[in-house]
PDB file of C-alpha atoms in Angstrom:
ATOM      1  CA  VAL N 278     -39.312  23.347 -22.695  1.00  0.00           C
ATOM      2  CA  ALA N 279     -37.263  26.379 -23.737  1.00  0.00           C
ATOM      3  CA  SER N 280     -35.823  26.271 -27.232  1.00  0.00           C
ATOM      4  CA  GLY N 281     -32.071  25.741 -27.048  1.00  0.00           C
ATOM      5  CA  GLY N 282     -32.190  25.239 -23.293  1.00  0.00           C
ATOM      6  CA  PRO N 283     -30.688  22.397 -21.269  1.00  0.00           C
ATOM      7  CA  GLY N 284     -34.013  20.546 -21.174  1.00  0.00           C
ATOM      8  CA  GLU N 285     -34.364  20.454 -24.953  1.00  0.00           C
ATOM      9  CA  THR N 286     -30.700  19.517 -25.318  1.00  0.00           C
ATOM     10  CA  ALA N 287     -31.273  16.559 -22.979  1.00  0.00           C
ATOM     11  CA  GLY N 288     -34.305  15.434 -24.999  1.00  0.00           C
ATOM     12  CA  LEU N 289     -37.050  16.519 -22.600  1.00  0.00           C
ATOM     13  CA  LYS N 290     -40.553  17.191 -23.919  1.00  0.00           C
ATOM     14  CA  ALA N 291     -43.551  19.071 -22.549  1.00  0.00           C
ATOM     15  CA  GLY N 292     -45.566  16.698 -20.364  1.00  0.00           C
ATOM     16  CA  ASP N 293     -42.596  14.707 -19.081  1.00  0.00           C
ATOM     17  CA  GLY N 294     -42.608  13.900 -15.388  1.00  0.00           C
ATOM     18  CA  ILE N 295     -39.288  14.952 -13.803  1.00  0.00           C
ATOM     19  CA  PHE N 296     -38.108  13.616 -10.464  1.00  0.00           C
ATOM     20  CA  PRO N 297     -35.333  14.880  -8.156  1.00  0.00           C
ATOM     21  CA  ALA N 298     -31.746  14.391  -9.142  1.00  0.00           C
ATOM     22  CA  VAL N 299     -30.358  10.941  -8.438  1.00  0.00           C
ATOM     23  CA  GLU N 300     -26.788  12.101  -8.924  1.00  0.00           C
ATOM     24  CA  SER N 301     -24.987  15.420  -8.920  1.00  0.00           C
ATOM     25  CA  LYS N 302     -21.457  16.047 -10.150  1.00  0.00           C
ATOM     26  CA  GLY N 303     -20.430  19.683 -10.263  1.00  0.00           C
ATOM     27  CA  ALA N 304     -23.023  21.669 -12.214  1.00  0.00           C
ATOM     28  CA  ALA N 305     -24.400  18.584 -14.012  1.00  0.00           C
ATOM     29  CA  GLU N 306     -27.261  16.636 -12.446  1.00  0.00           C
ATOM     30  CA  THR N 307     -28.831  13.306 -13.386  1.00  0.00           C
ATOM     31  CA  TRP N 308     -32.649  13.360 -13.279  1.00  0.00           C
ATOM     32  CA  THR N 309     -35.204  10.595 -13.656  1.00  0.00           C
ATOM     33  CA  VAL N 310     -37.796  11.289 -16.358  1.00  0.00           C
ATOM     34  CA  GLN N 311     -41.120   9.503 -16.736  1.00  0.00           C
ATOM     35  CA  ARG N 312     -42.783   9.559 -20.154  1.00  0.00           C
ATOM     36  CA  GLY N 313     -45.867   7.483 -20.706  1.00  0.00           C
ATOM     37  CA  GLY N 314     -45.249   4.080 -19.151  1.00  0.00           C
ATOM     38  CA  SER N 315     -41.476   4.229 -19.306  1.00  0.00           C
ATOM     39  CA  SER N 316     -38.763   6.002 -17.375  1.00  0.00           C
ATOM     40  CA  PHE N 317     -35.186   6.986 -18.156  1.00  0.00           C
ATOM     41  CA  GLU N 318     -32.403   9.221 -16.869  1.00  0.00           C
ATOM     42  CA  VAL N 319     -31.029  12.427 -18.361  1.00  0.00           C
ATOM     43  CA  LYS N 320     -28.089  14.665 -17.475  1.00  0.00           C
ATOM     44  CA  LEU N 321     -28.928  18.348 -17.065  1.00  0.00           C
ATOM     45  CA  THR N 322     -26.579  21.287 -16.656  1.00  0.00           C
ATOM     46  CA  PRO N 323     -28.534  24.329 -15.390  1.00  0.00           C
ATOM     47  CA  ALA N 324     -28.279  27.433 -17.583  1.00  0.00           C
ATOM     48  CA  GLN N 325     -30.178  30.697 -17.953  1.00  0.00           C
ATOM     49  CA  VAL N 326     -31.899  30.798 -21.339  1.00  0.00           C
ATOM     50  CA  ALA N 327     -32.123  34.267 -22.890  1.00  0.00           C
ATOM     51  CA  GLY N 328     -35.695  35.526 -22.640  1.00  0.00           C
ATOM     52  CA  GLY N 329     -36.679  32.732 -20.280  1.00  0.00           C
ATOM     53  CA  ALA N 330     -38.170  32.811 -16.819  1.00  0.00           C
ATOM     54  CA  ARG N 331     -35.481  32.736 -14.139  1.00  0.00           C
ATOM     55  CA  VAL N 332     -37.636  30.699 -11.753  1.00  0.00           C
ATOM     56  CA  PHE N 333     -41.242  29.706 -12.422  1.00  0.00           C
ATOM     57  CA  GLN N 334     -42.335  30.240  -8.831  1.00  0.00           C
ATOM     58  CA  VAL N 335     -45.790  31.813  -9.077  1.00  0.00           C
ATOM     59  CA  HIS N 336     -46.754  34.511  -6.574  1.00  0.00           C
ATOM     60  CA  ASP N 337     -49.962  35.720  -8.244  1.00  0.00           C
ATOM     61  CA  ILE N 338     -52.357  34.666 -11.046  1.00  0.00           C
ATOM     62  CA  TYR N 339     -54.781  37.115 -12.647  1.00  0.00           C
ATOM     63  CA  GLU N 340     -57.255  36.725 -15.533  1.00  0.00           C
ATOM     64  CA  ASP N 341     -58.039  39.960 -17.368  1.00  0.00           C
ATOM     65  CA  ARG N 342     -61.237  40.873 -19.221  1.00  0.00           C
ATOM     66  CA  GLU N 343     -59.739  39.808 -22.570  1.00  0.00           C
ATOM     67  CA  GLY N 344     -59.147  36.249 -21.380  1.00  0.00           C
ATOM     68  CA  MET N 345     -55.406  36.594 -20.754  1.00  0.00           C
ATOM     69  CA  LEU N 346     -53.830  34.864 -17.785  1.00  0.00           C
ATOM     70  CA  TRP N 347     -51.068  36.834 -16.074  1.00  0.00           C
ATOM     71  CA  PHE N 348     -48.578  35.061 -13.810  1.00  0.00           C
ATOM     72  CA  GLY N 349     -46.508  37.088 -11.353  1.00  0.00           C
ATOM     73  CA  LEU N 350     -43.282  35.172 -10.800  1.00  0.00           C
ATOM     74  CA  TRP N 351     -41.334  35.429  -7.588  1.00  0.00           C
ATOM     75  CA  PRO N 352     -38.133  36.822  -9.193  1.00  0.00           C
ATOM     76  CA  GLY N 353     -40.101  39.872 -10.438  1.00  0.00           C
ATOM     77  CA  GLN N 354     -41.082  38.693 -13.914  1.00  0.00           C
ATOM     78  CA  ILE N 355     -44.514  38.625 -15.546  1.00  0.00           C
ATOM     79  CA  VAL N 356     -45.768  35.902 -17.895  1.00  0.00           C
ATOM     80  CA  ARG N 357     -48.890  36.421 -20.040  1.00  0.00           C
ATOM     81  CA  TYR N 358     -50.740  33.383 -21.384  1.00  0.00           C
ATOM     82  CA  ASP N 359     -53.406  33.880 -24.069  1.00  0.00           C
ATOM     83  CA  LEU N 360     -56.310  31.488 -23.433  1.00  0.00           C
ATOM     84  CA  ARG N 361     -57.963  32.493 -26.725  1.00  0.00           C
ATOM     85  CA  GLU N 362     -55.287  30.747 -28.781  1.00  0.00           C
ATOM     86  CA  PRO N 363     -55.790  26.988 -29.470  1.00  0.00           C
ATOM     87  CA  GLU N 364     -52.276  26.171 -28.266  1.00  0.00           C
ATOM     88  CA  GLY N 365     -52.029  29.162 -25.985  1.00  0.00           C
ATOM     89  CA  GLU N 366     -49.528  31.951 -26.638  1.00  0.00           C
ATOM     90  CA  THR N 367     -47.035  32.769 -23.913  1.00  0.00           C
ATOM     91  CA  ARG N 368     -45.101  36.019 -23.571  1.00  0.00           C
ATOM     92  CA  LEU N 369     -42.547  36.894 -20.912  1.00  0.00           C
ATOM     93  CA  PHE N 370     -42.194  40.469 -19.683  1.00  0.00           C
ATOM     94  CA  GLU N 371     -39.138  41.842 -17.918  1.00  0.00           C
ATOM     95  CA  LEU N 372     -40.296  44.821 -15.860  1.00  0.00           C
ATOM     96  CA  GLY N 373     -36.881  46.383 -15.467  1.00  0.00           C
ATOM     97  CA  TRP N 374     -37.032  45.715 -11.728  1.00  0.00           C
ATOM     98  CA  LYS N 375     -33.786  44.909  -9.980  1.00  0.00           C
ATOM     99  CA  PRO N 376     -33.142  41.179  -9.480  1.00  0.00           C
ATOM    100  CA  GLN N 377     -33.944  41.544  -5.787  1.00  0.00           C
ATOM    101  CA  ALA N 378     -37.555  42.531  -6.583  1.00  0.00           C
ATOM    102  CA  THR N 379     -39.928  39.739  -5.630  1.00  0.00           C
ATOM    103  CA  GLY N 380     -43.574  38.766  -5.446  1.00  0.00           C
ATOM    104  CA  PRO N 381     -45.498  40.753  -8.094  1.00  0.00           C
ATOM    105  CA  ARG N 382     -49.233  41.314  -7.556  1.00  0.00           C
ATOM    106  CA  ILE N 383     -51.284  42.041 -10.683  1.00  0.00           C
ATOM    107  CA  LEU N 384     -54.454  44.061 -11.420  1.00  0.00           C
ATOM    108  CA  GLN N 385     -56.324  45.269 -14.505  1.00  0.00           C
ATOM    109  CA  THR N 386     -58.027  48.616 -13.965  1.00  0.00           C
ATOM    110  CA  GLU N 387     -61.240  49.825 -15.592  1.00  0.00           C
ATOM    111  CA  ASP N 388     -59.347  51.468 -18.458  1.00  0.00           C
ATOM    112  CA  GLY N 389     -57.692  48.152 -19.376  1.00  0.00           C
ATOM    113  CA  THR N 390     -54.250  48.965 -17.961  1.00  0.00           C
ATOM    114  CA  ILE N 391     -52.358  46.116 -16.292  1.00  0.00           C
ATOM    115  CA  TRP N 392     -50.643  47.111 -13.040  1.00  0.00           C
ATOM    116  CA  ALA N 393     -47.942  45.199 -11.164  1.00  0.00           C
ATOM    117  CA  VAL N 394     -46.699  45.989  -7.658  1.00  0.00           C
ATOM    118  CA  SER N 395     -44.056  44.322  -5.518  1.00  0.00           C
ATOM    119  CA  SER N 396     -43.608  43.739  -1.811  1.00  0.00           C
ATOM    120  CA  SER N 397     -39.913  44.439  -2.345  1.00  0.00           C
ATOM    121  CA  ALA N 398     -38.468  47.937  -2.195  1.00  0.00           C
ATOM    122  CA  TRP N 399     -36.575  47.117  -5.414  1.00  0.00           C
ATOM    123  CA  GLY N 400     -39.750  46.895  -7.485  1.00  0.00           C
ATOM    124  CA  GLY N 401     -41.925  49.986  -7.395  1.00  0.00           C
ATOM    125  CA  ILE N 402     -45.028  50.097  -9.617  1.00  0.00           C
ATOM    126  CA  SER N 403     -45.229  49.087 -13.272  1.00  0.00           C
ATOM    127  CA  ARG N 404     -48.100  49.668 -15.729  1.00  0.00           C
ATOM    128  CA  PHE N 405     -48.747  48.046 -19.129  1.00  0.00           C
ATOM    129  CA  ASP N 406     -50.909  49.908 -21.663  1.00  0.00           C
ATOM    130  CA  GLY N 407     -51.050  47.046 -24.147  1.00  0.00           C
ATOM    131  CA  ARG N 408     -47.755  47.934 -25.812  1.00  0.00           C
ATOM    132  CA  ASP N 409     -45.213  49.205 -23.290  1.00  0.00           C
ATOM    133  CA  TRP N 410     -44.434  48.979 -19.589  1.00  0.00           C
ATOM    134  CA  THR N 411     -43.695  52.122 -17.596  1.00  0.00           C
ATOM    135  CA  SER N 412     -42.445  52.145 -14.009  1.00  0.00           C
ATOM    136  CA  PHE N 413     -42.320  54.677 -11.186  1.00  0.00           C
ATOM    137  CA  ASN N 414     -41.732  54.800  -7.435  1.00  0.00           C
ATOM    138  CA  LEU N 415     -44.234  55.801  -4.771  1.00  0.00           C
ATOM    139  CA  ARG N 416     -41.426  57.056  -2.570  1.00  0.00           C
ATOM    140  CA  ASP N 417     -41.336  60.024  -4.961  1.00  0.00           C
ATOM    141  CA  GLU N 418     -44.916  60.755  -3.811  1.00  0.00           C
ATOM    142  CA  GLY N 419     -44.044  60.497  -0.122  1.00  0.00           C
ATOM    143  CA  GLY N 420     -45.018  56.835   0.119  1.00  0.00           C
ATOM    144  CA  THR N 421     -43.142  53.556   0.125  1.00  0.00           C
ATOM    145  CA  ASP N 422     -42.022  51.164  -2.624  1.00  0.00           C
ATOM    146  CA  MET N 423     -42.778  48.060  -0.559  1.00  0.00           C
ATOM    147  CA  ASN N 424     -46.257  47.370  -1.909  1.00  0.00           C
ATOM    148  CA  PRO N 425     -47.744  43.927  -1.139  1.00  0.00           C
ATOM    149  CA  ASP N 426     -51.176  44.431  -2.748  1.00  0.00           C
ATOM    150  CA  ILE N 427     -53.298  46.475  -5.166  1.00  0.00           C
ATOM    151  CA  VAL N 428     -57.055  46.784  -5.739  1.00  0.00           C
ATOM    152  CA  GLN N 429     -59.445  49.122  -7.572  1.00  0.00           C
ATOM    153  CA  THR N 430     -62.661  50.036  -5.783  1.00  0.00           C
ATOM    154  CA  ARG N 431     -65.986  50.700  -7.488  1.00  0.00           C
ATOM    155  CA  ASP N 432     -65.485  54.474  -7.298  1.00  0.00           C
ATOM    156  CA  GLY N 433     -62.459  54.088  -9.610  1.00  0.00           C
ATOM    157  CA  THR N 434     -59.782  54.613  -6.960  1.00  0.00           C
ATOM    158  CA  VAL N 435     -56.698  52.407  -7.250  1.00  0.00           C
ATOM    159  CA  TRP N 436     -55.433  51.465  -3.796  1.00  0.00           C
ATOM    160  CA  VAL N 437     -51.871  50.264  -3.223  1.00  0.00           C
ATOM    161  CA  SER N 438     -50.889  48.985   0.194  1.00  0.00           C
ATOM    162  CA  GLY N 439     -47.536  49.833   1.699  1.00  0.00           C
ATOM    163  CA  GLN N 440     -45.433  48.465   4.484  1.00  0.00           C
ATOM    164  CA  GLY N 441     -44.532  50.696   7.384  1.00  0.00           C
ATOM    165  CA  GLY N 442     -48.111  51.939   7.882  1.00  0.00           C
ATOM    166  CA  ARG N 443     -48.695  53.428   4.419  1.00  0.00           C
ATOM    167  CA  LEU N 444     -51.756  53.360   2.150  1.00  0.00           C
ATOM    168  CA  HIS N 445     -51.721  54.946  -1.323  1.00  0.00           C
ATOM    169  CA  GLY N 446     -54.793  56.084  -3.263  1.00  0.00           C
ATOM    170  CA  TYR N 447     -54.747  57.004  -6.975  1.00  0.00           C
ATOM    171  CA  ARG N 448     -57.632  59.185  -8.208  1.00  0.00           C
ATOM    172  CA  LYS N 449     -57.911  61.254 -11.382  1.00  0.00           C
ATOM    173  CA  GLY N 450     -54.173  61.060 -12.049  1.00  0.00           C
ATOM    174  CA  ARG N 451     -53.050  62.058  -8.560  1.00  0.00           C
ATOM    175  CA  TRP N 452     -51.693  60.083  -5.602  1.00  0.00           C
ATOM    176  CA  THR N 453     -52.710  60.555  -1.976  1.00  0.00           C
ATOM    177  CA  VAL N 454     -50.614  58.922   0.743  1.00  0.00           C
ATOM    178  CA  TYR N 455     -52.252  58.010   4.065  1.00  0.00           C
ATOM    179  CA  LYS N 456     -50.020  57.322   7.052  1.00  0.00           C
ATOM    180  CA  ASN N 457     -50.430  56.105  10.589  1.00  0.00           C
ATOM    181  CA  PRO N 458     -52.172  57.312  12.714  1.00  0.00           C
ATOM    182  CA  GLU N 459     -54.393  59.016  10.096  1.00  0.00           C
ATOM    183  CA  VAL N 460     -55.295  55.558   8.816  1.00  0.00           C
ATOM    184  CA  PRO N 461     -54.239  52.854  11.313  1.00  0.00           C
ATOM    185  CA  THR N 462     -52.935  50.465   8.682  1.00  0.00           C
ATOM    186  CA  PRO N 463     -51.048  47.289   9.655  1.00  0.00           C
ATOM    187  CA  GLY N 464     -47.288  47.686   9.546  1.00  0.00           C
ATOM    188  CA  ILE N 465     -46.223  44.702   7.425  1.00  0.00           C
ATOM    189  CA  TYR N 466     -47.615  42.694   4.494  1.00  0.00           C
ATOM    190  CA  ASN N 467     -50.964  44.437   4.392  1.00  0.00           C
ATOM    191  CA  PHE N 468     -53.543  43.091   1.934  1.00  0.00           C
ATOM    192  CA  LEU N 469     -56.615  44.819   0.530  1.00  0.00           C
ATOM    193  CA  LEU N 470     -60.257  43.926  -0.151  1.00  0.00           C
ATOM    194  CA  GLU N 471     -63.299  45.978  -1.111  1.00  0.00           C
ATOM    195  CA  ALA N 472     -66.351  44.694   0.758  1.00  0.00           C
ATOM    196  CA  SER N 473     -69.884  44.582  -0.657  1.00  0.00           C
ATOM    197  CA  ASP N 474     -70.734  47.847   1.140  1.00  0.00           C
ATOM    198  CA  GLY N 475     -67.859  49.645  -0.635  1.00  0.00           C
ATOM    199  CA  ALA N 476     -65.589  49.831   2.406  1.00  0.00           C
ATOM    200  CA  LEU N 477     -61.909  49.034   2.004  1.00  0.00           C
ATOM    201  CA  TRP N 478     -60.541  46.414   4.385  1.00  0.00           C
ATOM    202  CA  ILE N 479     -56.831  46.205   5.181  1.00  0.00           C
ATOM    203  CA  GLY N 480     -55.391  43.106   6.821  1.00  0.00           C
ATOM    204  CA  GLY N 481     -51.850  42.464   7.966  1.00  0.00           C
ATOM    205  CA  VAL N 482     -49.996  39.298   8.867  1.00  0.00           C
ATOM    206  CA  GLY N 483     -50.521  38.614  12.575  1.00  0.00           C
ATOM    207  CA  GLN N 484     -52.270  41.981  13.017  1.00  0.00           C
ATOM    208  CA  GLU N 485     -55.802  43.353  13.313  1.00  0.00           C
ATOM    209  CA  ALA N 486     -57.880  44.077  10.214  1.00  0.00           C
ATOM    210  CA  VAL N 487     -58.811  47.717   9.551  1.00  0.00           C
ATOM    211  CA  ARG N 488     -62.001  48.999   7.875  1.00  0.00           C
ATOM    212  CA  PHE N 489     -61.475  52.207   5.868  1.00  0.00           C
ATOM    213  CA  ASP N 490     -64.570  53.939   4.477  1.00  0.00           C
TER     214      ASP N 490
END
């Protein structure tokens, strides 16, 4: 329950069960709340709380080597939850992506850096070094900024998929862009997996899977 938000103002508490609005008048809505063995109604007026998540619709969950949980939210925000804290510590990150950016995918590379990519052209790639986020665009490298997935293979290469038949490889500080027909990657929503033999598999929605070794 965000401090100062409409939920706190209405008297909601963490753990309350909230059921769909029973009445709606203008912006205000009446919701049924269940707490323990009792239920009651509250009036809520939606509002964006500064520093709060716009929509907690989770697209990806990732646990890093330090025991942090990272949630990629659909509107292009990242939430970090510290499992090492008794009560858990939550921090919200705004990546500087445009509001249209959606669906972050998250990865921690061998050097500890957290990466986030987006299937939306408004996102690009963001990296977190433990203190600051930096962002850049693969279109500047001849690739695409519509990047549904990211994986690091055992040889240290970071692979970023790209719509429109693009595959991006990051090695020793340099990007290589592979395009169809050089690598016959699926055209849309291609996802990545390193198999036990070290080969990279690329699968697309409604399309054939490709093995890249």
